[in-house]
Amino acid sequence: TIHPVLLCGGSGTRLWPLSRKSYPKQFVNLMGEESLFQASAKRLAGDGFAAPSVITGADFRFVVIEQLAALEIAPADILIEPSARNTAAAICAGALVLEAREPGALMLVAPSDHVIPDPARFRAAVEAAAPAAEAGQLVTFGIRPDRPETGYGWLELSEAPDAEFSATPQPLKSFVEKPDLAKAEALLDGGMHLWNAGIFLFSTSAILDAFAKHAPETLAQTKAAVEAAERDLGFTRLAAGPWAQLEDISIDYAVMERADNLTVVPYGGAWSDLGDWQAVWREQNPDANGIVATGPATAIDCRDTLLQSTDEAQELVGIGLENIIAVAMPDAVLVAHKDRAQDVKKAVAELKAKG
Ligand code: GDD
Ligand code: MG
């Protein structure tokens, strides 16, 4: 069996104002009836999967319980981080706790903010990845790139994927996290790279060995935080003292870029990281004029524009707009050029500085 480890400690600042510090995007119903977190948990439940572990911040522990209960999923464990220290520490903690419970278990690390519309196909790719993970490989999942995205990791293939883009594991030559635009353009043109889906399959022993080799400080601090953790009512509260010492670094930089036992399984199904408003626009099927209007929103002579009103009582109207993101909530309104979607996080930082 495979143990899902769901990461949901991110703050999703690029999706302000829908995503807030107190209620980040993964818990919001951004698209459809359930939250992205719920969709992620559901995708990895059922045959072949053990009960999930969830790693999150203290503020979100009850949201996690509630949203899982609504799906009738009982978590194996909920790990609580005293503060967000990025994915290397979160994954290391998840691996240590799982290793103590079941040595050598296979863990599937899954972000909770992705859209994967075909769960059956995704589960088949995970199954295809299992033998490599059992053999000690760190398995990544590769998405066919269609733009020079600088917000993703890029995976260098050793051979071009077949025409069907079938989920056949192959050795990964190199891992490049968040290249600059010139580099991303070159990787796209070269045709030998896939995007890193941000989903990983490995055994607890393989990933802990990789931490020992490439990020020993992170391993030592995380071990201390796990050993001094408090357990109460199904929560594992990682110890704040050692946790505070941890470097803020993602698994991609801390381990993946440095490891030499990487495998990639191409994934041909649809996948999207709903990281910013441009992605939300793209994923909501823009009409022939490129318009997405949700809630009480009306577009007149607009092109390539997202108009989203979250309040039934608040009309949002756009006239003659091109490449605009407009999101209206009762207490906040965002209006931005679509190409500047990444900069929403700067706005959040500025608002925070203002207090
Ligand atoms: N528990 C916990 N604690 N979760 C965290 C933390 C943390 O401190 N920081 C981030 N996460 C969660 C986020 O909620 C998200 O679900 C996931 O970990 C990935 O973090 P992101 O911050 O969204 O990473 P990214 O999108 O910039 O990059 C990663 O994903 C890309 C694909 O979506 C990388 O793995 C890239 O290589 C990859 O292409
Ligand atoms: Mg992301």
Short mmCIF file of C-alpha atoms and ligand atoms in Angstrom, two decimals:
data_model
loop_
_atom_site.label_atom_id
_atom_site.label_comp_id
_atom_site.label_asym_id
_atom_site.label_seq_id
_atom_site.Cartn_x
_atom_site.Cartn_y
_atom_site.Cartn_z
CA THR A 1 0.00 0.00 0.00
CA ILE A 2 0.94 3.59 -0.56
CA HIS A 3 0.71 6.18 2.20
CA PRO A 4 -0.49 9.58 1.02
CA VAL A 5 1.19 12.52 2.75
CA LEU A 6 -0.79 15.67 2.01
CA LEU A 7 0.99 19.00 2.23
CA CYS A 8 -1.29 21.88 2.98
CA GLY A 9 0.72 24.47 4.84
CA GLY A 10 1.18 26.92 1.99
CA SER A 11 -0.36 30.36 2.30
CA GLY A 12 -1.34 30.83 -1.36
CA THR A 13 -0.69 34.58 -1.32
CA ARG A 14 -0.80 34.87 -5.11
CA LEU A 15 -4.52 34.12 -4.95
CA TRP A 16 -5.38 37.00 -2.66
CA PRO A 17 -8.07 38.14 -1.91
CA LEU A 18 -9.81 34.76 -2.19
CA SER A 19 -6.93 33.06 -0.42
CA ARG A 20 -6.26 34.56 3.01
CA LYS A 21 -3.71 33.90 5.70
CA SER A 22 -6.52 32.57 7.86
CA TYR A 23 -8.05 30.52 5.05
CA PRO A 24 -5.58 29.71 2.26
CA LYS A 25 -6.54 28.68 -1.24
CA GLN A 26 -6.31 24.92 -0.72
CA PHE A 27 -9.32 25.03 1.62
CA VAL A 28 -11.42 27.36 -0.51
CA ASN A 29 -13.89 26.14 -3.12
CA LEU A 30 -12.01 27.81 -5.96
CA MET A 31 -13.62 25.68 -8.62
CA GLY A 32 -16.50 23.27 -8.18
CA GLU A 33 -18.13 21.83 -5.09
CA GLU A 34 -15.16 20.87 -3.02
CA SER A 35 -11.91 22.44 -1.99
CA LEU A 36 -8.64 21.60 -3.71
CA PHE A 37 -7.53 19.91 -0.49
CA GLN A 38 -10.62 17.69 -0.48
CA ALA A 39 -10.13 16.81 -4.14
CA SER A 40 -6.51 15.85 -3.38
CA ALA A 41 -7.50 13.64 -0.45
CA LYS A 42 -10.22 11.94 -2.47
CA ARG A 43 -7.90 11.29 -5.40
CA LEU A 44 -5.64 9.26 -3.11
CA ALA A 45 -8.26 7.32 -1.17
CA GLY A 46 -9.47 3.78 -1.75
CA ASP A 47 -7.85 0.64 -3.13
CA GLY A 48 -4.09 0.55 -2.77
CA PHE A 49 -3.90 3.59 -0.49
CA ALA A 50 -3.56 3.74 3.29
CA ALA A 51 -5.19 6.47 5.40
CA PRO A 52 -3.49 9.81 4.66
CA SER A 53 -1.20 11.87 6.84
CA VAL A 54 -1.69 15.60 6.66
CA ILE A 55 0.96 18.22 7.39
CA THR A 56 -0.31 21.69 8.11
CA GLY A 57 -0.16 24.72 10.39
CA ALA A 58 -1.94 24.96 13.76
CA ASP A 59 -4.50 27.41 12.39
CA PHE A 60 -5.81 24.92 9.89
CA ARG A 61 -6.11 21.78 12.00
CA PHE A 62 -9.86 21.97 12.40
CA VAL A 63 -10.47 22.88 8.76
CA VAL A 64 -8.51 19.76 7.84
CA ILE A 65 -10.56 17.54 10.18
CA GLU A 66 -13.83 19.03 9.02
CA GLN A 67 -13.07 18.82 5.32
CA LEU A 68 -11.86 15.20 5.61
CA ALA A 69 -14.87 14.22 7.74
CA ALA A 70 -17.17 15.55 5.02
CA LEU A 71 -15.57 12.96 2.72
CA GLU A 72 -15.63 10.24 5.41
CA ILE A 73 -11.86 10.00 5.33
CA ALA A 74 -10.16 9.32 8.66
CA PRO A 75 -6.56 10.58 8.65
CA ALA A 76 -3.78 8.37 10.01
CA ASP A 77 -2.10 11.42 11.50
CA ILE A 78 -2.21 15.20 11.41
CA LEU A 79 1.19 16.78 11.87
CA ILE A 80 1.17 20.36 13.05
CA GLU A 81 4.01 22.70 12.19
CA PRO A 82 4.72 25.46 14.70
CA SER A 83 5.50 27.69 11.70
CA ALA A 84 5.83 27.27 7.95
CA ARG A 85 9.35 26.13 7.07
CA ASN A 86 8.66 25.08 3.49
CA THR A 87 8.39 21.64 1.96
CA ALA A 88 11.79 20.10 2.81
CA ALA A 89 11.06 20.19 6.53
CA ALA A 90 7.41 19.19 6.10
CA ILE A 91 8.28 16.16 3.97
CA CYS A 92 11.14 15.16 6.26
CA ALA A 93 8.80 15.25 9.27
CA GLY A 94 6.21 13.22 7.38
CA ALA A 95 8.85 10.63 6.47
CA LEU A 96 10.19 10.34 10.02
CA VAL A 97 6.73 9.83 11.53
CA LEU A 98 5.75 7.29 8.90
CA GLU A 99 9.08 5.46 9.18
CA ALA A 100 8.48 5.05 12.94
CA ARG A 101 5.06 3.57 12.25
CA GLU A 102 5.97 1.43 9.26
CA PRO A 103 9.66 1.16 8.33
CA GLY A 104 10.36 1.42 4.61
CA ALA A 105 6.77 2.37 3.76
CA LEU A 106 6.05 3.95 0.38
CA MET A 107 4.89 7.54 0.71
CA LEU A 108 3.23 9.66 -1.93
CA VAL A 109 3.81 13.34 -1.25
CA ALA A 110 0.98 15.36 -2.69
CA PRO A 111 0.42 19.10 -2.71
CA SER A 112 -3.14 20.07 -1.94
CA ASP A 113 -3.55 22.83 -4.50
CA HIS A 114 -3.54 20.97 -7.79
CA VAL A 115 -6.27 20.28 -10.29
CA ILE A 116 -6.10 16.73 -11.70
CA PRO A 117 -9.39 16.01 -13.44
CA ASP A 118 -8.80 12.29 -14.14
CA PRO A 119 -8.12 10.56 -10.79
CA ALA A 120 -8.19 7.03 -12.26
CA ARG A 121 -5.48 7.85 -14.77
CA PHE A 122 -3.46 9.54 -12.07
CA ARG A 123 -3.72 6.51 -9.78
CA ALA A 124 -2.55 4.30 -12.65
CA ALA A 125 0.57 6.48 -13.01
CA VAL A 126 1.23 6.15 -9.29
CA GLU A 127 0.92 2.37 -9.58
CA ALA A 128 3.36 2.40 -12.49
CA ALA A 129 5.80 4.32 -10.29
CA ALA A 130 5.66 1.95 -7.30
CA PRO A 131 8.31 -0.61 -8.38
CA ALA A 132 10.92 2.11 -8.92
CA ALA A 133 10.12 3.62 -5.52
CA GLU A 134 10.40 0.19 -3.91
CA ALA A 135 13.83 -0.14 -5.51
CA GLY A 136 15.00 3.02 -3.72
CA GLN A 137 14.36 5.62 -6.40
CA LEU A 138 12.89 9.06 -5.74
CA VAL A 139 10.09 9.17 -8.29
CA THR A 140 8.84 12.40 -9.85
CA PHE A 141 5.88 12.84 -12.19
CA GLY A 142 6.42 14.73 -15.43
CA ILE A 143 3.92 16.92 -17.25
CA ARG A 144 4.27 17.89 -20.92
CA PRO A 145 5.15 21.60 -20.89
CA ASP A 146 3.35 24.07 -23.14
CA ARG A 147 4.94 27.34 -22.04
CA PRO A 148 8.24 28.52 -20.58
CA GLU A 149 6.95 28.46 -17.01
CA THR A 150 9.41 29.86 -14.48
CA GLY A 151 7.32 28.89 -11.46
CA TYR A 152 7.89 25.15 -11.87
CA GLY A 153 10.66 22.62 -11.68
CA TRP A 154 11.84 21.10 -14.99
CA LEU A 155 12.80 17.44 -15.39
CA GLU A 156 15.43 16.38 -17.91
CA LEU A 157 14.52 13.12 -19.66
CA SER A 158 17.01 10.53 -20.78
CA GLU A 159 14.76 9.53 -23.67
CA ALA A 160 11.82 11.25 -25.34
CA PRO A 161 8.45 9.98 -24.12
CA ASP A 162 6.52 7.72 -26.53
CA ALA A 163 3.70 9.06 -28.70
CA GLU A 164 1.00 8.02 -26.21
CA PHE A 165 2.92 9.68 -23.40
CA SER A 166 2.45 6.49 -21.41
CA ALA A 167 3.46 6.33 -17.78
CA THR A 168 6.68 4.39 -18.33
CA PRO A 169 9.31 5.13 -15.67
CA GLN A 170 12.70 6.28 -16.91
CA PRO A 171 15.84 7.60 -15.20
CA LEU A 172 15.85 11.34 -14.69
CA LYS A 173 19.00 13.06 -15.94
CA SER A 174 18.64 16.27 -14.00
CA PHE A 175 16.22 18.40 -12.02
CA VAL A 176 16.13 22.19 -12.51
CA GLU A 177 13.99 24.12 -10.04
CA LYS A 178 12.39 27.40 -11.19
CA PRO A 179 14.70 28.42 -14.04
CA ASP A 180 14.73 32.00 -15.26
CA LEU A 181 12.77 32.82 -18.42
CA ALA A 182 15.67 32.46 -20.87
CA LYS A 183 16.52 29.06 -19.45
CA ALA A 184 12.87 27.95 -19.40
CA GLU A 185 12.53 28.94 -23.07
CA ALA A 186 15.61 26.90 -23.94
CA LEU A 187 14.30 23.88 -21.99
CA LEU A 188 10.93 24.12 -23.75
CA ASP A 189 12.55 24.37 -27.21
CA GLY A 190 14.93 21.50 -26.51
CA GLY A 191 11.99 19.11 -26.13
CA MET A 192 13.73 16.87 -23.58
CA HIS A 193 12.20 18.35 -20.43
CA LEU A 194 8.92 17.90 -18.61
CA TRP A 195 7.45 19.99 -15.81
CA ASN A 196 7.76 18.62 -12.32
CA ALA A 197 4.24 18.00 -11.05
CA GLY A 198 5.40 18.55 -7.46
CA ILE A 199 4.16 15.07 -6.55
CA PHE A 200 6.71 12.52 -5.35
CA LEU A 201 6.72 8.81 -4.59
CA PHE A 202 9.51 7.23 -2.53
CA SER A 203 10.12 4.93 0.39
CA THR A 204 10.67 6.53 3.78
CA SER A 205 14.13 4.97 3.83
CA ALA A 206 15.12 6.36 0.42
CA ILE A 207 14.04 9.92 1.21
CA LEU A 208 15.62 9.85 4.68
CA ASP A 209 18.89 8.62 3.11
CA ALA A 210 18.65 11.48 0.63
CA PHE A 211 18.17 13.99 3.46
CA ALA A 212 21.16 12.50 5.28
CA LYS A 213 23.26 12.97 2.17
CA HIS A 214 22.05 16.29 0.78
CA ALA A 215 20.41 18.14 3.68
CA PRO A 216 21.81 16.73 6.94
CA GLU A 217 20.99 19.88 8.93
CA THR A 218 17.34 19.69 7.93
CA LEU A 219 17.26 16.01 8.88
CA ALA A 220 18.86 16.63 12.29
CA GLN A 221 16.58 19.56 13.20
CA THR A 222 13.46 17.81 11.97
CA LYS A 223 14.38 14.67 13.93
CA ALA A 224 14.69 16.77 17.07
CA ALA A 225 11.29 18.34 16.39
CA VAL A 226 9.68 14.94 15.83
CA GLU A 227 11.31 13.34 18.88
CA ALA A 228 10.10 16.14 21.15
CA ALA A 229 6.66 16.26 19.51
CA GLU A 230 3.52 16.26 21.65
CA ARG A 231 0.80 13.87 20.71
CA ASP A 232 -2.76 14.71 21.57
CA LEU A 233 -6.15 13.76 20.16
CA GLY A 234 -4.82 12.50 16.85
CA PHE A 235 -2.52 15.50 16.35
CA THR A 236 1.26 15.37 16.37
CA ARG A 237 2.56 18.79 17.36
CA LEU A 238 6.13 19.20 16.22
CA ALA A 239 8.36 20.84 18.82
CA ALA A 240 8.69 24.58 18.26
CA GLY A 241 12.28 24.98 19.52
CA PRO A 242 14.07 22.80 16.98
CA TRP A 243 11.50 23.66 14.30
CA ALA A 244 12.35 27.36 14.54
CA GLN A 245 15.97 26.53 13.66
CA LEU A 246 15.01 24.95 10.35
CA GLU A 247 16.05 26.51 7.09
CA ASP A 248 13.18 27.71 4.89
CA ILE A 249 13.89 25.66 1.78
CA SER A 250 11.81 23.54 -0.57
CA ILE A 251 12.39 19.84 -1.20
CA ASP A 252 13.19 20.73 -4.81
CA TYR A 253 16.28 22.77 -3.91
CA ALA A 254 17.23 20.83 -0.77
CA VAL A 255 17.08 17.33 -2.23
CA MET A 256 15.82 16.92 -5.79
CA GLU A 257 18.35 19.15 -7.53
CA ARG A 258 21.15 17.29 -5.77
CA ALA A 259 20.00 13.66 -5.82
CA ASP A 260 21.26 11.11 -8.34
CA ASN A 261 18.63 8.41 -7.78
CA LEU A 262 15.73 10.12 -9.53
CA THR A 263 13.14 8.52 -11.77
CA VAL A 264 10.45 10.23 -13.79
CA VAL A 265 7.05 8.84 -14.72
CA PRO A 266 5.46 10.90 -17.51
CA TYR A 267 1.87 11.84 -16.76
CA GLY A 268 -0.24 12.51 -19.86
CA GLY A 269 -3.48 13.50 -18.13
CA ALA A 270 -4.52 17.06 -17.44
CA TRP A 271 -2.79 18.72 -14.49
CA SER A 272 -2.60 22.24 -13.20
CA ASP A 273 -1.16 24.02 -10.21
CA LEU A 274 -3.69 26.68 -9.38
CA GLY A 275 -0.88 28.92 -8.28
CA ASP A 276 -2.11 32.32 -9.44
CA TRP A 277 -5.11 34.07 -10.99
CA GLN A 278 -3.86 33.49 -14.50
CA ALA A 279 -4.05 29.73 -13.83
CA VAL A 280 -7.53 30.06 -12.33
CA TRP A 281 -8.62 31.92 -15.47
CA ARG A 282 -7.02 29.28 -17.73
CA GLU A 283 -8.61 26.35 -15.86
CA GLN A 284 -12.14 27.71 -15.92
CA ASN A 285 -12.70 27.26 -19.66
CA PRO A 286 -12.60 30.82 -21.00
CA ASP A 287 -15.20 31.35 -23.74
CA ALA A 288 -14.35 32.21 -27.37
CA ASN A 289 -13.42 35.75 -26.31
CA GLY A 290 -11.30 34.49 -23.45
CA ILE A 291 -13.80 35.56 -20.81
CA VAL A 292 -14.45 33.86 -17.50
CA ALA A 293 -17.22 35.45 -15.45
CA THR A 294 -18.21 33.81 -12.17
CA GLY A 295 -20.73 34.91 -9.59
CA PRO A 296 -22.83 37.93 -10.50
CA ALA A 297 -20.37 39.19 -13.11
CA THR A 298 -20.98 40.66 -16.56
CA ALA A 299 -18.40 41.27 -19.27
CA ILE A 300 -19.16 43.76 -22.05
CA ASP A 301 -16.72 43.94 -24.98
CA CYS A 302 -13.98 42.30 -22.93
CA ARG A 303 -11.23 39.89 -23.99
CA ASP A 304 -9.04 37.45 -22.07
CA THR A 305 -10.39 38.66 -18.78
CA LEU A 306 -11.46 37.07 -15.48
CA LEU A 307 -14.32 38.68 -13.58
CA GLN A 308 -15.11 36.94 -10.32
CA SER A 309 -17.53 38.17 -7.70
CA THR A 310 -17.80 35.99 -4.61
CA ASP A 311 -20.79 37.78 -3.16
CA GLU A 312 -24.24 36.98 -4.56
CA ALA A 313 -25.32 40.52 -3.70
CA GLN A 314 -22.44 42.26 -5.45
CA GLU A 315 -22.58 42.83 -9.20
CA LEU A 316 -19.26 43.08 -10.98
CA VAL A 317 -19.22 44.61 -14.48
CA GLY A 318 -16.27 44.95 -16.83
CA ILE A 319 -16.41 47.07 -20.00
CA GLY A 320 -13.78 47.09 -22.72
CA LEU A 321 -11.22 45.22 -20.64
CA GLU A 322 -8.38 43.21 -22.07
CA ASN A 323 -6.11 40.87 -20.09
CA ILE A 324 -7.53 41.87 -16.74
CA ILE A 325 -8.12 39.96 -13.52
CA ALA A 326 -10.87 41.47 -11.37
CA VAL A 327 -11.90 39.72 -8.17
CA ALA A 328 -14.49 41.31 -5.92
CA MET A 329 -15.14 40.21 -2.35
CA PRO A 330 -17.14 42.01 0.33
CA ASP A 331 -14.01 43.35 2.03
CA ALA A 332 -11.42 43.46 -0.76
CA VAL A 333 -11.16 43.99 -4.51
CA LEU A 334 -8.27 43.02 -6.75
CA VAL A 335 -7.81 44.54 -10.21
CA ALA A 336 -4.65 43.50 -12.00
CA HIS A 337 -3.17 43.03 -15.42
CA LYS A 338 -3.24 39.31 -16.18
CA ASP A 339 0.47 39.23 -16.99
CA ARG A 340 1.21 40.55 -13.51
CA ALA A 341 -0.60 37.71 -11.72
CA GLN A 342 2.63 36.63 -10.01
CA ASP A 343 2.91 40.06 -8.37
CA VAL A 344 -0.20 39.64 -6.27
CA LYS A 345 2.08 38.26 -3.58
CA LYS A 346 3.86 41.62 -3.54
CA ALA A 347 0.56 43.31 -2.81
CA VAL A 348 -0.02 40.96 0.09
CA ALA A 349 3.43 41.76 1.46
CA GLU A 350 2.70 45.47 1.16
CA LEU A 351 -0.65 45.19 2.89
CA LYS A 352 1.00 43.20 5.66
CA ALA A 353 3.69 45.88 6.08
CA LYS A 354 0.95 48.51 6.35
CA GLY A 355 -0.56 46.38 9.12
N1 GDD B 1 2.81 21.66 5.37
C1 GDD B 1 3.40 22.54 4.60
N2 GDD B 1 4.33 23.38 5.14
N3 GDD B 1 3.06 22.59 3.31
C2 GDD B 1 3.68 23.51 2.54
C3 GDD B 1 4.65 24.41 3.03
C4 GDD B 1 4.98 24.34 4.43
O1 GDD B 1 5.79 25.08 4.97
N4 GDD B 1 5.06 25.21 2.01
C5 GDD B 1 4.38 24.80 0.92
N5 GDD B 1 3.54 23.80 1.25
C6 GDD B 1 2.62 23.07 0.37
C7 GDD B 1 1.75 24.00 -0.45
O2 GDD B 1 0.49 24.19 0.20
C8 GDD B 1 1.58 23.22 -1.73
O3 GDD B 1 0.49 22.33 -1.62
C9 GDD B 1 2.87 22.40 -1.86
O4 GDD B 1 3.41 22.34 -0.55
C10 GDD B 1 3.90 22.96 -2.84
O5 GDD B 1 4.29 24.24 -2.42
P1 GDD B 1 4.28 25.50 -3.41
O6 GDD B 1 4.76 26.68 -2.64
O7 GDD B 1 2.95 25.59 -4.09
O8 GDD B 1 5.40 25.08 -4.46
P2 GDD B 1 5.55 25.59 -5.95
O9 GDD B 1 4.26 25.44 -6.67
O10 GDD B 1 6.16 26.94 -5.94
O11 GDD B 1 6.62 24.55 -6.56
C11 GDD B 1 6.49 23.14 -6.42
O12 GDD B 1 5.40 22.65 -7.18
C12 GDD B 1 5.53 22.84 -8.63
C13 GDD B 1 4.32 22.26 -9.31
O13 GDD B 1 3.16 22.75 -8.76
C14 GDD B 1 7.81 22.51 -6.89
O14 GDD B 1 7.82 21.16 -6.53
C15 GDD B 1 8.01 22.68 -8.40
O15 GDD B 1 9.15 21.96 -8.82
C16 GDD B 1 6.79 22.14 -9.14
O16 GDD B 1 6.93 22.32 -10.55
MG MG B 2 2.29 25.29 -6.04
#
